[in-house]
Coordinates of C-alpha atoms in Angstrom, one line a residue:
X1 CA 85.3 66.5 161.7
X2 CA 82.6 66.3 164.5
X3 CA 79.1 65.9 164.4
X4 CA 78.4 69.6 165.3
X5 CA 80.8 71.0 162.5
X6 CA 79.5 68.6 160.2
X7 CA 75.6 69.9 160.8
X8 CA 76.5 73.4 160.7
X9 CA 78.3 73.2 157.2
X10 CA 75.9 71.4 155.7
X11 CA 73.1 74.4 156.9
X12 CA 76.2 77.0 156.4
X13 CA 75.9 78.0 159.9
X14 CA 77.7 79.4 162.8
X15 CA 77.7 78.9 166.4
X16 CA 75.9 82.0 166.5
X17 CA 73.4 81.1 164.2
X18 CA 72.4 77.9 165.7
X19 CA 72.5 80.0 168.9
X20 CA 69.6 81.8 167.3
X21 CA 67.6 79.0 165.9
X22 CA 68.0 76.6 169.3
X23 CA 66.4 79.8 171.4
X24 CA 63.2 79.0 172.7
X25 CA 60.4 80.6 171.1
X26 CA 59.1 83.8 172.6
X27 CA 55.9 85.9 171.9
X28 CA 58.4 89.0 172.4
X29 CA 60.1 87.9 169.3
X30 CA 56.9 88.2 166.7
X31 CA 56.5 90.7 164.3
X32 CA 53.0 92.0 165.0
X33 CA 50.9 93.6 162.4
X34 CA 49.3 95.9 165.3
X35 CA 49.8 99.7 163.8
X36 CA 48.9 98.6 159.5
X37 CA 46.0 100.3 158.5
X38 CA 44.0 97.0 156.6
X39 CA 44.5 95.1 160.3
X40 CA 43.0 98.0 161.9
X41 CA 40.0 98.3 159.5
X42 CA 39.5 94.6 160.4
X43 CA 39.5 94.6 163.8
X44 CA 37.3 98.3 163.9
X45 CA 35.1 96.3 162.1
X46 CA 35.1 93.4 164.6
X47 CA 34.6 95.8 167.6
X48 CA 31.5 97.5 165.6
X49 CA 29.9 94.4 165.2
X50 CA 30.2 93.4 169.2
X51 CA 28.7 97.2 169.7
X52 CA 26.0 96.7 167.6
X53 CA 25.3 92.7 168.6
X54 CA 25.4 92.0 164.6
X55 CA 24.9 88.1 164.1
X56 CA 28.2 86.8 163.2
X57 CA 29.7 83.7 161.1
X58 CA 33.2 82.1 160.7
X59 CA 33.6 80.8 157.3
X60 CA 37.3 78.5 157.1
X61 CA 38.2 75.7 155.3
X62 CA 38.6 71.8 155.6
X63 CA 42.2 71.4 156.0
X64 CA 44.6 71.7 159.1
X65 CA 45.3 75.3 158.2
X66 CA 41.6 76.0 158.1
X67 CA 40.6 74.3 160.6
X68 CA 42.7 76.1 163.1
X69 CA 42.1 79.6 161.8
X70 CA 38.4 79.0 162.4
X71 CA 38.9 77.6 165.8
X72 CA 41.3 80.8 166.6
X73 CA 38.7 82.9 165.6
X74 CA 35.9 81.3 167.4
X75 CA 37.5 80.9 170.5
X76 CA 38.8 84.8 170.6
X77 CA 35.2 86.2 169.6
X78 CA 33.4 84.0 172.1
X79 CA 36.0 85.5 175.0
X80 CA 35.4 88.8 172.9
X81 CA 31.8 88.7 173.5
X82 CA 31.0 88.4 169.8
X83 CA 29.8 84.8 170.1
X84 CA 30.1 83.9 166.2
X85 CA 28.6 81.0 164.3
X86 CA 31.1 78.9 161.9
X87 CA 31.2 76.8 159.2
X88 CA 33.7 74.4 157.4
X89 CA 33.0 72.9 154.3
X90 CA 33.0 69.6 152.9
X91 CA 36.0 69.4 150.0
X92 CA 33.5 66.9 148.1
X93 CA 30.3 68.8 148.3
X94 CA 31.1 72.1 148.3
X95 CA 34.8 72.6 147.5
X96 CA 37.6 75.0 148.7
X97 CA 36.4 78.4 149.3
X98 CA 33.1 80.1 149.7
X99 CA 30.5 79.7 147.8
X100 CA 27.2 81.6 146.7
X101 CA 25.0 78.5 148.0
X102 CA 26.4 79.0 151.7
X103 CA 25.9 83.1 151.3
X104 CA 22.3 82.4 150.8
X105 CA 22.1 80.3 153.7
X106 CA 24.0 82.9 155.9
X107 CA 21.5 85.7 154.9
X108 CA 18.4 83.3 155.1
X109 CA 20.1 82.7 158.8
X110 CA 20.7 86.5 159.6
X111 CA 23.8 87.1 159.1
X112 CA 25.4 90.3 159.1
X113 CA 29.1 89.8 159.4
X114 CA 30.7 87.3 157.7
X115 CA 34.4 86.5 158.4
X116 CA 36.3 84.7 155.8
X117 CA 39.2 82.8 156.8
X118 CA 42.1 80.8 155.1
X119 CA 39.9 81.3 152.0
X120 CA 37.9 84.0 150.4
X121 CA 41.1 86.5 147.9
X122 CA 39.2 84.8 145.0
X123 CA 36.2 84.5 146.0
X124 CA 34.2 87.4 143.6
X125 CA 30.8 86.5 142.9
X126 CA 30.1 85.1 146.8
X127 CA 31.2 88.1 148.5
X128 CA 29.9 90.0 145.5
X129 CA 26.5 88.5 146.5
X130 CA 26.9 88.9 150.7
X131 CA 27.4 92.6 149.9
X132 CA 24.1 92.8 148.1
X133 CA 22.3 91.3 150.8
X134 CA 23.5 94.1 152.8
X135 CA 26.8 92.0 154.8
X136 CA 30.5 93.1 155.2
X137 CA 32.8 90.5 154.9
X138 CA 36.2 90.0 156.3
X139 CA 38.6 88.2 154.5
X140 CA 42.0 86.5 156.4
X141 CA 43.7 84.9 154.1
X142 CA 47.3 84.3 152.9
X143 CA 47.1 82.9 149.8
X144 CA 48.0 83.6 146.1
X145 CA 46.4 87.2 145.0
X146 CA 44.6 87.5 141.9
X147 CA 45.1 90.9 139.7
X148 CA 41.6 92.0 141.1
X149 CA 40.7 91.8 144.8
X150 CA 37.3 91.0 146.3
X151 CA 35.0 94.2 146.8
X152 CA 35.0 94.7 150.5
X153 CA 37.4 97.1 152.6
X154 CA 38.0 94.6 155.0
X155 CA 40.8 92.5 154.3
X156 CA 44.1 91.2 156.3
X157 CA 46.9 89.3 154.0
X158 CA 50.7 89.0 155.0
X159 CA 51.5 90.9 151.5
X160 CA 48.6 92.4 150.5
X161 CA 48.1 94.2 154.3
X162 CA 52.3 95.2 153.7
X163 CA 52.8 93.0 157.4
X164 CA 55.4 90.2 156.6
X165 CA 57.9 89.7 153.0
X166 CA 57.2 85.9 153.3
X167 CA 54.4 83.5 153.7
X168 CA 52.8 82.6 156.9
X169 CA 49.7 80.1 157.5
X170 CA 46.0 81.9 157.8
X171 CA 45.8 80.9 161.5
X172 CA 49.0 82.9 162.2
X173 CA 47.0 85.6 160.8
X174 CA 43.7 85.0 163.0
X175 CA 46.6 84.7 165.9
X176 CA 47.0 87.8 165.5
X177 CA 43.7 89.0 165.3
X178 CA 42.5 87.4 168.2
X179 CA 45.7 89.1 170.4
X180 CA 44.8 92.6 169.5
X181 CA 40.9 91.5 170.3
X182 CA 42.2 89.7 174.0
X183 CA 44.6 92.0 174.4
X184 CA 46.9 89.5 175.8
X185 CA 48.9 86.3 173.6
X186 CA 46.8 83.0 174.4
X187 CA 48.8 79.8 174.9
X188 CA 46.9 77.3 173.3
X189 CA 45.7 79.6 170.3
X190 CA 49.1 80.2 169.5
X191 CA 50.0 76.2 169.7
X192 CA 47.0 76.4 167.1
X193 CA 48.6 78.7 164.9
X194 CA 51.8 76.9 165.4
X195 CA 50.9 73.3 164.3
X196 CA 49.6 75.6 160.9
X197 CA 53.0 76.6 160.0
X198 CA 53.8 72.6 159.6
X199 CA 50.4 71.6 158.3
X200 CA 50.5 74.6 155.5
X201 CA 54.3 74.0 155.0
X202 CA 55.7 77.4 156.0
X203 CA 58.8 78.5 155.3
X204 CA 60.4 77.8 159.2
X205 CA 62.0 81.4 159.7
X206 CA 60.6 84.6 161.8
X207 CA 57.1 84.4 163.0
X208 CA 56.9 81.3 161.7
X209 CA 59.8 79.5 163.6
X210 CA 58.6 81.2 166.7
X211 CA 55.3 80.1 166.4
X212 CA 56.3 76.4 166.0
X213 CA 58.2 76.3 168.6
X214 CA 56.0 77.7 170.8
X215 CA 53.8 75.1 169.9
X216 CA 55.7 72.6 171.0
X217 CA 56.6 74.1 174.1
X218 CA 52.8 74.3 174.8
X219 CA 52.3 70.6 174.3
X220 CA 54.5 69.8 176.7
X221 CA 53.6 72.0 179.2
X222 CA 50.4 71.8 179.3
X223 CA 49.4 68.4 177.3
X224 CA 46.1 70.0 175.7
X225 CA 43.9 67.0 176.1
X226 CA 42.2 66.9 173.0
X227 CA 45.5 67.3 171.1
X228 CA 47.1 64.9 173.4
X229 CA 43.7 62.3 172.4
X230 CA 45.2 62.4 168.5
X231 CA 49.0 61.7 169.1
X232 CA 48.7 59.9 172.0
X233 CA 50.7 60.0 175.4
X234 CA 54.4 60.5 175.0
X235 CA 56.9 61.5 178.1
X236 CA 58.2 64.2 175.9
X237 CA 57.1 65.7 172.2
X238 CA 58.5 66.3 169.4
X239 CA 58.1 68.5 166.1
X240 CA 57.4 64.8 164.5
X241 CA 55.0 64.4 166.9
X242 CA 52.9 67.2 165.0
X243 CA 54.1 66.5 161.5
X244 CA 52.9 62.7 161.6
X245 CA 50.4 62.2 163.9
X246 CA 48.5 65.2 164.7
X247 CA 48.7 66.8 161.4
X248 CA 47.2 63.9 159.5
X249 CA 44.9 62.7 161.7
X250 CA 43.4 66.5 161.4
X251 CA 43.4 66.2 157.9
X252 CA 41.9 62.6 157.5
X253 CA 38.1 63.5 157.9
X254 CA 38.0 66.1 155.6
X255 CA 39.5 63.8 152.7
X256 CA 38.2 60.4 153.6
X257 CA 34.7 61.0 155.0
X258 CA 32.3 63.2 152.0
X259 CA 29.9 64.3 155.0
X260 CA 30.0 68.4 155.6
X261 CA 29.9 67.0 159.8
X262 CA 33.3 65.5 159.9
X263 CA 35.0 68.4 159.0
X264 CA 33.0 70.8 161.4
X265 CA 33.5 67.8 163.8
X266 CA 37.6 68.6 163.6
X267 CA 37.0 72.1 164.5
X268 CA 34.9 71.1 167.1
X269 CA 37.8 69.0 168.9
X270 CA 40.3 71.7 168.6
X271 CA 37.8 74.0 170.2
X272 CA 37.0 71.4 173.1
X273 CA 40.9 72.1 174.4
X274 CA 40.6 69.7 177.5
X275 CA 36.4 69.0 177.7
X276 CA 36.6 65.2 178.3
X277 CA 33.2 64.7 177.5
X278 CA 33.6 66.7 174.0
X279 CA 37.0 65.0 173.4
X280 CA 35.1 61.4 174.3
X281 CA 33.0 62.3 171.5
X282 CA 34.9 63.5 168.6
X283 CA 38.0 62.0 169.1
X284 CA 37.7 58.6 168.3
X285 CA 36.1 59.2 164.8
X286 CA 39.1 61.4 164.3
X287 CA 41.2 58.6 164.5
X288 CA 39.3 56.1 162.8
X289 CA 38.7 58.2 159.9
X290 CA 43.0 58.5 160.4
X291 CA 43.1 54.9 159.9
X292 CA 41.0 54.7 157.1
X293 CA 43.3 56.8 155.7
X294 CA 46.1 55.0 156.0
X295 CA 44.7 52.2 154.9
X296 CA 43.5 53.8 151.3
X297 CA 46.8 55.2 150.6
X298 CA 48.4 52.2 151.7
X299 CA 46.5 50.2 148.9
X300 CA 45.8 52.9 146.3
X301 CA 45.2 51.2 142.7
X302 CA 46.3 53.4 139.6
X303 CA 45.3 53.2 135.5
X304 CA 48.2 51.1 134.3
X305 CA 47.3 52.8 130.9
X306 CA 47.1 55.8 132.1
X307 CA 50.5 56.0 133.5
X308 CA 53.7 58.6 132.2
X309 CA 56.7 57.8 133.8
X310 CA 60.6 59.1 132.8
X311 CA 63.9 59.1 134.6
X312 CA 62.8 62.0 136.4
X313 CA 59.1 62.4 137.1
X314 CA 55.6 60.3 137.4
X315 CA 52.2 61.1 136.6
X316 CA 49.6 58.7 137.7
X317 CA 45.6 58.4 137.8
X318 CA 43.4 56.9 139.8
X319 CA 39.9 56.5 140.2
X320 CA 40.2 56.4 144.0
X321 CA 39.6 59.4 146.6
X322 CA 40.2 62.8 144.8
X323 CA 40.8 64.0 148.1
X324 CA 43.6 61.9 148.7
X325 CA 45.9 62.8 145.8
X326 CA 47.9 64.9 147.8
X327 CA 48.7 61.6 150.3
X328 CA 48.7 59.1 147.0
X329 CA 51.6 61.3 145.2
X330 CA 53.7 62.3 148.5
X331 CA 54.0 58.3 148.9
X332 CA 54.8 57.8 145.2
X333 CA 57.3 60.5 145.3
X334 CA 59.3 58.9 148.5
X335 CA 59.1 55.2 146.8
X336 CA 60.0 56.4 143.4
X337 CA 62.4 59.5 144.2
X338 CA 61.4 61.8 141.7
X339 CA 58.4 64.3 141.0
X340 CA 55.2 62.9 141.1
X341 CA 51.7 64.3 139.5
X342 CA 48.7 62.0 140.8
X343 CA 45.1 62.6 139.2
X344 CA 41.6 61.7 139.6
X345 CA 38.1 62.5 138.7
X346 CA 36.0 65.1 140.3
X347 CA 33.5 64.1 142.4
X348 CA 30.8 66.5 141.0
X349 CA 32.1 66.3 137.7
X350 CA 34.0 63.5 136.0
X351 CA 35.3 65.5 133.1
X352 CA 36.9 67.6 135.6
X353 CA 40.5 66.1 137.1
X354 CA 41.3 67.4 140.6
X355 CA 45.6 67.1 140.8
X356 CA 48.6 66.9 143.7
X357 CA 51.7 67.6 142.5
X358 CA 54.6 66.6 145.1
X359 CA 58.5 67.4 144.8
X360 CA 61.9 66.4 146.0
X361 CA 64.0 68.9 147.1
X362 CA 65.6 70.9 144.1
X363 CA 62.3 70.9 142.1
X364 CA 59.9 73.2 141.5
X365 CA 55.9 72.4 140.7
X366 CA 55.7 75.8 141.0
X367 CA 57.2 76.9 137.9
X368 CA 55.2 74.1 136.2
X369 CA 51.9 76.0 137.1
X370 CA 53.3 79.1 136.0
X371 CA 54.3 78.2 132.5
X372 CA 50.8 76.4 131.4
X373 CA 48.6 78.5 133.7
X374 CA 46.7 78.8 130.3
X375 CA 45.5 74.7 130.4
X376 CA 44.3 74.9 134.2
X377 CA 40.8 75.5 135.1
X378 CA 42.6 76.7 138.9
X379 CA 45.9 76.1 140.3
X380 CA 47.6 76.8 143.5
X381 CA 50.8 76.2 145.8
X382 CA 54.3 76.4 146.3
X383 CA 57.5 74.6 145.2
X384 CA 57.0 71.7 146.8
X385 CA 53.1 70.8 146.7
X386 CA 50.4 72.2 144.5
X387 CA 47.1 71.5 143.6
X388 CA 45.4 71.9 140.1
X389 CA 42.4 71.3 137.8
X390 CA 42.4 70.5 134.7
X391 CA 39.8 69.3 131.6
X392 CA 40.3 65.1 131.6
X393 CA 40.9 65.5 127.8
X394 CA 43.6 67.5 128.4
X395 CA 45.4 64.9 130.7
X396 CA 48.1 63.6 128.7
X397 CA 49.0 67.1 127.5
X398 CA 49.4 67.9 130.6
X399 CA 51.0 65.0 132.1
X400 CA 53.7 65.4 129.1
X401 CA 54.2 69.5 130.0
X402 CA 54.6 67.8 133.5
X403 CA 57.5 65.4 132.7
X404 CA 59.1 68.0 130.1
X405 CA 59.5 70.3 133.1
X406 CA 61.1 67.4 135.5
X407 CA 63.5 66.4 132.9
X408 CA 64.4 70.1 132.5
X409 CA 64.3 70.6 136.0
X410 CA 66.7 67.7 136.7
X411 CA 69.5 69.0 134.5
X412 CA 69.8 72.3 136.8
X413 CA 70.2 69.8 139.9
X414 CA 72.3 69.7 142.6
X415 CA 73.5 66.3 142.5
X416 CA 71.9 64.9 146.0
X417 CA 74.6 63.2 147.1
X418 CA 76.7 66.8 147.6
X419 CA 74.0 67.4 150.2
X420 CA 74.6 64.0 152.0
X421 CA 76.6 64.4 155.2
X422 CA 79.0 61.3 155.4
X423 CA 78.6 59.8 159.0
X424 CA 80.3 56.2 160.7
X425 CA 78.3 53.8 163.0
X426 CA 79.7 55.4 166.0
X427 CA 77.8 58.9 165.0
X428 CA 74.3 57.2 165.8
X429 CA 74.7 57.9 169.4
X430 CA 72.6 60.4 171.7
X431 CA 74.8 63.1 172.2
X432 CA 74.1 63.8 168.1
X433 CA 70.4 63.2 168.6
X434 CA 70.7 65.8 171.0
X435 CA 73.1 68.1 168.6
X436 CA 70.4 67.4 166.1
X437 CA 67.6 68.3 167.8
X438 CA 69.2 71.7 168.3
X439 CA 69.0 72.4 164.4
X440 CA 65.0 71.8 164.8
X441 CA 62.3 72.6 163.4
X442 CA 63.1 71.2 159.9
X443 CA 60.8 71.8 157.5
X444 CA 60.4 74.3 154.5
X445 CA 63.5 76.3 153.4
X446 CA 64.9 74.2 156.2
X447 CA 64.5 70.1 155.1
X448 CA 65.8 67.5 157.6
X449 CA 69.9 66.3 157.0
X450 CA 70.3 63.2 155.1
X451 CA 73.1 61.1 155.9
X452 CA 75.4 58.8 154.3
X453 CA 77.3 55.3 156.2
X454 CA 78.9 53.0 154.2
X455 CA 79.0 49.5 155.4
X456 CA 80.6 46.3 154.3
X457 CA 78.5 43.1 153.0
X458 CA 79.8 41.2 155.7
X459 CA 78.2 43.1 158.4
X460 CA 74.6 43.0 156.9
X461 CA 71.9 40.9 158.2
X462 CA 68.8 40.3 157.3
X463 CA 65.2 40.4 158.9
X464 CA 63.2 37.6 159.5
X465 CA 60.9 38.2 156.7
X466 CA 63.2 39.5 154.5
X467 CA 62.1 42.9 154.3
X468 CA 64.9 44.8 155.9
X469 CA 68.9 44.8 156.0
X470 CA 70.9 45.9 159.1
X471 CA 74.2 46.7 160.3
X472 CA 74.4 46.0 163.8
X473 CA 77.1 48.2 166.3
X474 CA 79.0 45.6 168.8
X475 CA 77.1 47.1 171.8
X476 CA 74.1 47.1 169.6
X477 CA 72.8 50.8 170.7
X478 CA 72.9 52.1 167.1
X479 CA 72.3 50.3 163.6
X480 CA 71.5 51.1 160.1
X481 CA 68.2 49.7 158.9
X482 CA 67.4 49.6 155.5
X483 CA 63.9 49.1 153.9
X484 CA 64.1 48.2 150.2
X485 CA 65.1 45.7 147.7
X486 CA 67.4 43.2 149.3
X487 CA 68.7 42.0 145.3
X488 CA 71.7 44.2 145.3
X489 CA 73.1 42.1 148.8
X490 CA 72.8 38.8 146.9
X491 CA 75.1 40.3 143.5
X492 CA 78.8 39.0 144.1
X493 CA 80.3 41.7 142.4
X494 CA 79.6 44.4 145.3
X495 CA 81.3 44.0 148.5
X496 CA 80.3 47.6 150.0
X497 CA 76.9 50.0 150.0
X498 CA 76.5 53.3 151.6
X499 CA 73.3 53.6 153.1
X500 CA 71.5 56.7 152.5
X501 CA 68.8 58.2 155.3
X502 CA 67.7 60.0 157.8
X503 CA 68.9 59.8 161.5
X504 CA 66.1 58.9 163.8
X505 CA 65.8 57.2 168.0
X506 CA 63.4 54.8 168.7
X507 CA 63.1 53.8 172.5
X508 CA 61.2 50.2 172.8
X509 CA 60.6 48.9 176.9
X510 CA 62.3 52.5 178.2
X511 CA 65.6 51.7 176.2
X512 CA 66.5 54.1 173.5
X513 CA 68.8 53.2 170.2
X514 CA 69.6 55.3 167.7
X515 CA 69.5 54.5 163.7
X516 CA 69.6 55.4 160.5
X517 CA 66.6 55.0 158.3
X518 CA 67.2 53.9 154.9
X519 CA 65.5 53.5 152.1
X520 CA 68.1 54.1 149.2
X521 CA 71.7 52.5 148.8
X522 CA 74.2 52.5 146.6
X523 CA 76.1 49.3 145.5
X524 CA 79.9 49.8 145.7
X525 CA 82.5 47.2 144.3

């Protein structure tokens, strides 16, 4: 069977199909939300507010998706001739979402439009309070509704707004707002809106696929310098690219540094697009504060007693960076291979536990929030990541609820290896990169291919320092590396393993090889 058949049975494809998703991405091919009554009310609003010059404020949100939305906005309504302010909170001082501190300020500052975005559906008593100090609000926002809405008129929501059947990231949203405001679809706001669908893990069909792949066109064309300052300079991008360099190094201020600036000094860059001198400026704490990052999660220590493990799930606490328990459980959940909770204390509030919840492919944390809603002071997500609070006496019964679900979870299971695709030495080659690449973007709804190449003992060989097994080809352009326990090499009872991983190329001194990545085998007699 070749390469190509393999792939598309594994994604139950035909050539039409991948026809379809290998087609570049086009504006021409977006749903638009142009003729719904709610996004009409919005941008009506908008428009009064330029006629009457009504002081103006962006209100988003610390994380990638936020940050994008805001910088969307702002750069539309300055072209717009609305010239808004903006904010972006700090996730230790002030928390996700607006707040009736902020609203004060705003009306102590003049405001008269506020513009919520990637945050405000549950936000009551704020916007409760900005409409008795005489302010509309607009809220753009795509996440979970509550039974009750906010009270203002002025809202745009993918399901709410009756515009899409399936979830999209907030700055696809503003995207849209700020193409009816221009008139015209903007470039680089789009490759804004399209890094969103991987930051916000967006299901990678319609609108979305279109938009992150216009992204990455964009990159490459026109090499956005303050993007370009984050991932650094490559001949050619890829969708990794975003997912693992410019995507976390985004993220890192707002969960490493607790100062409100760092946050509002992301938004800043993305808003710079190619202003050296701006880019000189905030770049280079961007990164450093992405270092940082790495280093903490590298060398995160959690309670030994405090620990719940089971064939089938991990919960964990530390006393570490609450805002890194998303990073902390992602890592746990790729070393440990199963469903991992990680915990720790508030900042403001130590009785309070902020959680991340991360899962493997076949679970669903989402269900978990959904049957013990009733022991969670908030909750949000989607199958694969959430986020919770909780009551710290109420930790072990929740950590326990947590494993009960893995281990029910785990029964229902696809076994994983049924979703391996079996592959030989002489597959790692660059005509399948290529073939590969024609299946991306991988992501939500759509997760990467693992592979599966079984190799004999005799062939291994060993690093150096001992940290990594390989199986060389003869010509040497491809090889299997695998990162793990090297115990199972050294038992005389197993002569063969199958390697089990992911299919990458790695070009060193302008000479590419291709490998597969392992960090799981199986021991074979």
């Amino acid at each position: 069977m070749s390469f190509l058949t393999s792939l598309l049975e594994h994604f139950k494809m035909n050539l039409n199909d991948l026809d379809a998703r290998r087609a570049a991405g086009s504006f021409d091919l977006l749903t638009t939300p142009y003729d719904l009554p709610e996004f009409q009310n919005v941008i009506k609003r908008i428009e009064e507010a330029k006629a009457k010059k009504e002081k103006t404020v962006i209100y988003g949100d610390y994380d990638v998706d936020g940050l994008t939305s805001t910088a969307i906005l702002k750069l539309a309504l300055d072209e717009f001739g609305l010239n808004p302010g903006y904010f972006i909170p700090s996730r230790y001082k002030e928390g996700y979402g607006l707040n009736s501190e902020r609203v004060k300020e705003f009306k102590d500052k003049g405001y008269q439009l506020l513009i919520t975005v990637d945050n405000g559906i549950s936000a009551f008593e704020p916007i409760k309070l900005a409409k008795s100090f005489g302010m509309d609000v607009i809220i753009i926002d795509h996440h979970e509704v509550c039974e009750k809405l906010p009270d203002t008129c002025f809202i745009f929501h993918q399901f709410l707004s009756k515009f899409i059947n399936y979830n999209c990231s907030a700055a696809s949203l503003a995207f849209f707002v700020a193409s009816f405001l221009l008139k015209r679809n903007d470039d680089y706001l789009a490759t804004l809106a399209g890094i969103a669908v991987f930051s916000d893990v967006m299901p990678l069909e319609k609108n979305n696929l279109n938009l992150a792949k216009i992204a990455l066109k964009n990159l490459n064309l026109y090499r956005y310098k303050n993007l370009v300052s984050l991932i650094g300079v490559k001949d050619e991008y890829e969708f990794e690219d975003l997912s693992f360099s410019l995507i976390p190094a985004l993220n890192a201020p707002g969960r490493i540094s607790k100062e409100t600036l760092a946050t509002i000094d992301c938004c800043k860059l993305l808003i710079a697009r190619n202003d050296d001198k701006l880019i000189a400026k905030y770049a280079p704490k961007i990164l450093n504060s992405n270092q940082e990052r790495k280093d903490l999660v590298k060398n995160v220590a959690f309670v030994p007693q405090k620990e719940l493990t089971s064939d089938h799930g991990a919960v964990l606490y530390t006393e570490e960076y609450s805002g890194l328990s998303g990073l902390f459980a992602n890592k746990e959940m790729r070393q440990r291979k199963v469903p991992v909770a990680v915990f720790s204390p508030d900042e403001k509030d130590p009785e309070i536990l902020n959680g991340s919840l991360r899962a493997l492919e076949g679970y669903q944390v989402d269900v978990f929030l959904k049957k013990n809603q009733n022991l969670f002071l908030s909750s949000g997500g989607h199958e694969k990541a959430a986020g919770l609070r909780i009551k710290k006496k109420d930790y072990f019964k929740v950590a326990t609820l947590f494993l009960s679900e893995c281990e029910k979870q785990a029964l229902e299971i696809k076994k994983a290896d049924e979703d391996q695709i079996p592959i030989v030495l002489e597959d790692l080659n660059a005509d399948n990169y290529l073939t590969l690449q024609e299946f991306e973007p991988f992501g939500e709804g759509f997760p990467a291919p693992i592979f599966a190449l079984s190799g004999a003992k005799e062939d291994v060989v060993f690093s150096k320092n001992g940290n990594a097994a390989m199986i060389y080809s003869k010509d040497k352009s491809s090889k299997v590396v695998y990162f793990g326990s090297i115990e199972p090499f050294k038992d005389s009872r197993y002569h063969f393993f199958t390697f089990i991983g992911s299919f990458k190329k790695e070009t060193y001194k302008n000479v590419s090889s291709y490998s597969l990545i392992s960090n799981e085998i199986i021991s074979e007699l």
